[in-house]
Amino acid sequence: MRLGVLDVGSNTVHLLVVDAHRGGHPTPMHSEKTVLRLAEQLNTRGELTKRGVASLVDAVEQAKVSAERWGCEDVMAFATSAVREAGNTDDVLGTVADSTGVDLRVLTGEDEAKLTFLAARRWFGWSAGQLLVLDIGGGSLEVAMGIDERPELADSLPFGAGRITRTRFSNDPPKRSEIVATTAWLDEQLSGLAERIRGVGEPDRVVATSKTFRSLARLTGAAPSSAGPRVARALTDTGLRQLLSFITRMSSEDLAELEGVSGSRAHQLVGGALVAEATMRALSLERLEICPWALREGVILRRLDLSNGEDQTALVTGRGRG
């Protein structure tokens, strides 16, 4: 079965095409991204601008055409924090559906955490025991923990790399005072997280997913993506502290030149690194294992789990149009 996943995030619209079947390993066949930075295209009322909506419609239409060209039998399209938090979410969803025929579903933050956790659980298996999963996106930080495939704790916190960059920094590179103030603020905001984790138990394995953590791990010496997904990769607190002392003095233009940093996300790297450091400090974590699977793979796996005829609308519990 050839499936497509269309992920409308805070930074990009990403189409992933895989060959997969129930009980099997999803094999990536094609991937394409359009950089929109939707979270930066809000007006003073917090609504996605007409220009932003038009750009989104174009990107979704392009992805739809690509999915058809690649022979996808089904395309699961979803949106995360940028669309979810817009003041005109329903209007945006309606315009996209009317213009492209694609019905975007809006994932809640809890949905994101649960589906990302499912992906990590399937990647590491039952031997991982009590699993703690961290994911820094553009708009939010997802935290999930549990011993089963459905986490006992699943939460989404408003500390995404892009959000921190937009709301905490006025300079590029950020001033030292901005770094110090943001670090102290994050420590305060995350002060209760450890207690919530302890309420579930002690993790046997701690993993991190998605682009921010992968980039940070690469910059601290982890293997490049060309080495393949099965190469073990990790991010340590020592490596992250050393990296921060370096990248906080660099402009986003210079950061974009570093290996493993995409140009579209370079301006968010410092913000994401500060969130990662504060989270590791709050939870007293010295090392994170990097998981190559994340939210999109979680959506695919849930879709395959439901391929025995159950209602496919159960895939996403978020709201659609109306």
Coordinates of C-alpha atoms in Angstrom, one line a residue:
M1 CA 0.0 0.0 0.0
R2 CA 1.4 3.4 -0.9
L3 CA 0.4 6.1 1.5
G4 CA 1.1 9.8 1.7
V5 CA 1.3 12.0 4.8
L6 CA 0.9 15.7 4.4
D7 CA 2.2 17.6 7.5
V8 CA 1.3 21.3 7.7
G9 CA 3.6 22.6 10.4
S10 CA 4.8 25.9 11.7
N11 CA 7.7 26.0 9.3
T12 CA 7.0 23.8 6.4
V13 CA 4.4 21.8 4.4
H14 CA 6.0 18.4 4.2
L15 CA 4.7 15.5 2.0
L16 CA 6.1 12.0 2.9
V17 CA 5.3 9.1 0.6
V18 CA 5.8 5.5 1.9
D19 CA 5.2 2.0 0.9
A20 CA 3.7 0.2 3.9
H21 CA 1.4 -2.6 5.1
R22 CA -0.1 -3.5 8.4
G23 CA 2.6 -5.1 10.6
G24 CA 5.4 -4.0 8.2
H25 CA 8.1 -1.4 8.2
P26 CA 7.1 1.8 6.3
T27 CA 9.6 2.4 3.5
P28 CA 10.1 6.0 2.5
M29 CA 9.7 6.5 -1.3
H30 CA 9.6 10.3 -1.7
S31 CA 9.8 13.4 0.5
E32 CA 9.3 17.1 -0.4
K33 CA 8.9 20.3 1.6
T34 CA 7.7 23.8 1.0
V35 CA 8.9 26.4 3.4
L36 CA 6.0 28.7 4.4
R37 CA 6.8 29.7 8.1
L38 CA 3.0 30.0 8.7
A39 CA 3.6 30.9 12.4
E40 CA 5.3 34.1 11.2
Q41 CA 2.4 35.0 8.9
L42 CA -0.2 36.1 11.5
N43 CA -1.7 39.5 11.7
T44 CA -2.2 41.6 14.9
R45 CA -5.4 39.6 15.7
G46 CA -3.5 36.4 15.6
E47 CA -5.1 35.3 12.3
L48 CA -3.3 33.8 9.4
T49 CA -3.1 36.5 6.7
K50 CA -4.7 36.2 3.3
R51 CA -1.2 35.9 1.8
G52 CA -0.4 33.1 4.3
V53 CA -3.6 31.3 3.4
A54 CA -2.9 31.7 -0.3
S55 CA 0.6 30.3 0.2
L56 CA -0.8 27.3 2.1
V57 CA -3.4 26.6 -0.6
D58 CA -0.7 26.6 -3.2
A59 CA 1.5 24.3 -1.2
V60 CA -1.3 21.8 -0.4
E61 CA -2.3 21.7 -4.1
Q62 CA 1.3 21.1 -5.1
A63 CA 1.6 18.3 -2.6
K64 CA -1.7 16.8 -3.7
V65 CA -0.5 16.7 -7.3
S66 CA 2.8 15.0 -6.2
A67 CA 0.9 12.4 -4.1
E68 CA -1.2 11.5 -7.2
R69 CA 1.9 11.4 -9.4
W70 CA 3.5 9.0 -6.9
G71 CA 0.4 6.8 -6.8
C72 CA -0.7 7.3 -3.2
E73 CA -3.8 5.3 -2.4
D74 CA -4.5 7.5 0.6
V75 CA -3.2 10.8 1.8
M76 CA -3.5 11.7 5.5
A77 CA -3.3 15.5 5.8
F78 CA -3.0 17.2 9.1
A79 CA -2.0 20.5 10.6
T80 CA -0.3 21.3 13.9
S81 CA 0.2 24.4 16.1
A82 CA 0.5 27.2 13.5
V83 CA -3.0 26.4 12.1
R84 CA -4.4 25.1 15.4
E85 CA -3.7 28.4 17.2
A86 CA -4.7 30.8 14.4
G87 CA -7.7 33.0 15.2
N88 CA -9.3 32.0 11.9
T89 CA -8.6 28.2 11.9
D90 CA -12.0 27.2 10.6
D91 CA -11.9 29.7 7.8
V92 CA -8.4 28.5 6.8
L93 CA -9.5 24.9 6.8
G94 CA -12.6 25.7 4.7
T95 CA -10.5 27.7 2.2
V96 CA -8.0 24.8 1.8
A97 CA -10.8 22.2 1.4
D98 CA -12.8 24.3 -1.1
S99 CA -9.7 25.2 -3.2
T100 CA -7.9 21.9 -3.2
G101 CA -10.3 19.2 -2.1
V102 CA -8.0 18.3 0.8
D103 CA -9.6 18.1 4.2
L104 CA -6.9 19.1 6.7
R105 CA -7.4 17.7 10.2
V106 CA -6.1 19.7 13.1
L107 CA -4.1 17.7 15.6
T108 CA -4.3 18.7 19.2
G109 CA -1.0 19.0 21.1
E110 CA -1.9 15.9 23.0
D111 CA -2.5 14.1 19.7
E112 CA 1.0 15.1 18.5
A113 CA 2.6 13.8 21.7
K114 CA 0.7 10.5 21.5
L115 CA 1.4 9.8 17.8
T116 CA 5.1 10.8 18.2
F117 CA 5.3 8.4 21.2
L118 CA 3.8 5.6 19.1
A119 CA 6.5 6.1 16.5
A120 CA 9.3 6.0 19.1
R121 CA 7.8 3.0 20.8
R122 CA 7.6 1.0 17.5
W123 CA 11.2 2.0 16.6
F124 CA 12.8 1.0 19.9
G125 CA 10.3 -1.8 20.8
W126 CA 9.1 -3.2 24.1
S127 CA 12.6 -3.7 25.4
A128 CA 12.8 0.1 25.9
G129 CA 10.6 -0.3 28.9
Q130 CA 9.3 2.9 30.4
L131 CA 9.9 5.3 27.5
L132 CA 10.2 9.1 27.8
V133 CA 9.9 10.9 24.4
L134 CA 10.7 14.6 23.8
D135 CA 10.0 16.5 20.6
I136 CA 10.7 20.2 19.9
G137 CA 8.7 21.6 17.0
G138 CA 8.3 25.1 15.7
G139 CA 5.5 26.0 18.0
S140 CA 5.6 23.5 20.9
L141 CA 7.5 21.0 23.0
E142 CA 5.8 17.6 23.2
V143 CA 6.5 15.3 26.2
A144 CA 5.1 11.8 26.4
M145 CA 5.9 8.9 28.7
G146 CA 4.6 5.4 29.3
I147 CA 5.3 1.7 29.2
D148 CA 2.6 0.8 26.6
E149 CA 2.0 2.1 23.1
R150 CA -0.4 4.7 24.4
P151 CA 1.5 7.0 26.9
E152 CA 0.3 7.5 30.4
L153 CA 1.5 11.1 30.1
A154 CA 1.1 13.1 26.9
D155 CA 1.4 16.9 26.9
S156 CA 2.2 19.8 24.7
L157 CA 3.9 22.9 26.0
P158 CA 4.2 26.3 24.2
F159 CA 8.0 26.2 23.9
G160 CA 8.7 25.5 20.3
A161 CA 11.9 26.7 18.7
G162 CA 10.2 29.2 16.4
R163 CA 7.9 30.5 19.2
I164 CA 10.9 31.1 21.4
T165 CA 12.7 32.9 18.6
R166 CA 9.7 35.2 17.8
T167 CA 8.8 36.0 21.3
R168 CA 12.1 36.2 23.2
F169 CA 14.7 37.5 20.7
S170 CA 14.9 40.9 19.0
N171 CA 18.4 40.6 17.7
D172 CA 20.3 38.2 15.4
P173 CA 22.4 36.9 17.0
P174 CA 20.5 37.3 20.3
K175 CA 22.1 39.6 22.8
R176 CA 23.7 38.0 25.8
S177 CA 21.0 39.5 28.0
E178 CA 18.3 37.9 25.9
I179 CA 20.0 34.5 26.2
V180 CA 20.3 34.8 30.0
A181 CA 16.7 36.0 30.4
T182 CA 15.3 33.3 28.2
T183 CA 17.3 30.6 30.0
A184 CA 16.0 31.8 33.4
W185 CA 12.4 32.0 32.1
L186 CA 12.5 28.5 30.6
D187 CA 13.8 27.1 33.9
E188 CA 10.9 28.7 35.7
Q189 CA 8.3 27.5 33.2
L190 CA 9.6 23.9 33.2
S191 CA 10.1 23.7 37.0
G192 CA 7.1 21.5 37.5
L193 CA 7.8 19.0 34.7
A194 CA 10.1 16.7 36.6
E195 CA 7.4 16.2 39.3
R196 CA 4.9 15.3 36.6
I197 CA 7.3 12.8 35.1
R198 CA 8.0 11.2 38.5
G199 CA 4.2 10.8 38.9
V200 CA 4.4 8.3 36.1
G201 CA 7.7 6.6 37.1
E202 CA 11.3 6.6 36.2
P203 CA 12.1 6.3 32.5
D204 CA 14.2 3.3 31.4
R205 CA 15.0 5.1 28.1
V206 CA 14.9 8.7 27.1
V207 CA 14.6 9.6 23.4
A208 CA 14.2 12.8 21.3
T209 CA 12.7 13.1 17.9
S210 CA 12.4 15.6 15.0
K211 CA 14.5 18.2 13.2
T212 CA 15.7 20.4 16.1
F213 CA 17.1 17.5 18.2
R214 CA 18.6 15.8 15.1
S215 CA 20.3 19.1 14.1
L216 CA 21.7 19.6 17.6
A217 CA 22.9 16.0 17.7
R218 CA 24.6 16.4 14.4
L219 CA 26.4 19.6 15.5
T220 CA 27.7 17.8 18.5
G221 CA 29.2 15.0 16.6
A222 CA 26.4 12.5 15.7
A223 CA 26.5 10.7 12.4
P224 CA 25.1 12.6 9.3
S225 CA 21.8 11.6 7.8
S226 CA 23.7 10.0 4.9
A227 CA 24.8 7.2 7.3
G228 CA 21.3 5.9 7.5
P229 CA 18.5 5.9 10.1
R230 CA 19.8 2.8 12.0
V231 CA 23.0 4.4 13.1
A232 CA 22.9 5.2 16.8
R233 CA 22.8 8.9 17.5
A234 CA 22.7 10.8 20.8
L235 CA 22.8 14.3 22.3
T236 CA 24.5 14.9 25.6
D237 CA 24.1 17.7 28.1
T238 CA 27.9 18.4 27.9
G239 CA 27.9 18.6 24.1
L240 CA 24.8 20.8 24.1
R241 CA 26.3 23.3 26.6
Q242 CA 29.5 23.5 24.5
L243 CA 27.4 24.0 21.3
L244 CA 25.4 26.7 22.8
S245 CA 28.5 28.7 23.8
F246 CA 29.4 28.6 20.1
I247 CA 26.1 29.1 18.2
T248 CA 24.7 31.9 20.4
R249 CA 27.4 34.2 19.0
M250 CA 26.5 33.4 15.3
S251 CA 24.0 35.0 13.1
S252 CA 21.3 32.9 11.4
E253 CA 23.0 33.4 8.1
D254 CA 26.2 31.9 9.5
L255 CA 24.3 29.1 11.2
A256 CA 22.8 28.1 7.9
E257 CA 26.2 27.3 6.6
L258 CA 26.8 24.6 9.3
E259 CA 26.4 21.0 8.3
G260 CA 23.1 19.5 9.4
V261 CA 21.3 22.9 9.7
S262 CA 18.7 23.8 7.1
G263 CA 18.5 27.3 5.9
S264 CA 14.8 27.5 6.7
R265 CA 15.3 26.7 10.3
A266 CA 18.7 28.3 11.0
H267 CA 17.1 31.3 12.7
Q268 CA 15.4 29.0 15.2
L269 CA 18.4 26.9 16.2
V270 CA 19.4 28.9 19.2
G271 CA 15.9 29.0 20.5
G272 CA 15.5 25.3 20.0
A273 CA 18.9 24.6 21.7
L274 CA 17.8 26.6 24.8
V275 CA 14.6 24.7 25.0
A276 CA 16.5 21.4 24.7
E277 CA 19.0 22.4 27.4
A278 CA 16.3 23.7 29.8
T279 CA 14.3 20.5 29.4
M280 CA 17.3 18.3 30.0
R281 CA 18.3 20.4 33.0
A282 CA 14.7 20.3 34.4
L283 CA 14.6 16.5 34.1
S284 CA 18.2 15.9 35.1
L285 CA 19.0 14.2 31.8
E286 CA 22.6 13.7 30.7
R287 CA 21.9 11.9 27.4
L288 CA 19.1 11.6 24.8
E289 CA 18.9 9.0 22.1
I290 CA 17.8 10.3 18.8
C291 CA 14.8 8.5 17.2
P292 CA 14.5 8.8 13.4
W293 CA 10.8 8.3 13.5
A294 CA 8.5 11.1 14.7
L295 CA 5.0 12.4 14.2
R296 CA 4.5 11.6 10.5
E297 CA 5.6 8.0 11.1
G298 CA 3.2 7.9 14.0
V299 CA 0.3 8.9 11.8
I300 CA 1.3 6.3 9.2
L301 CA 1.5 3.5 11.9
R302 CA -1.9 4.5 13.4
R303 CA -3.4 4.4 9.9
L304 CA -2.0 0.9 9.3
D305 CA -3.3 -0.2 12.7
L306 CA -6.8 0.8 11.6
S307 CA -6.5 -0.8 8.2
N308 CA -8.7 -3.8 9.3
G309 CA -11.8 -1.8 8.5
E310 CA -12.2 0.3 11.6
D311 CA -13.4 3.9 11.2
Q312 CA -10.4 5.8 9.7
T313 CA -11.6 9.1 11.1
A314 CA -10.4 7.8 14.5
L315 CA -6.9 8.4 13.2
V316 CA -7.0 12.1 14.2
T317 CA -9.2 13.2 17.1
G318 CA -8.7 16.9 16.4
R319 CA -11.2 19.0 14.7
G320 CA -11.7 19.5 11.0
R321 CA -13.7 22.1 9.2
G322 CA -16.7 23.3 11.1

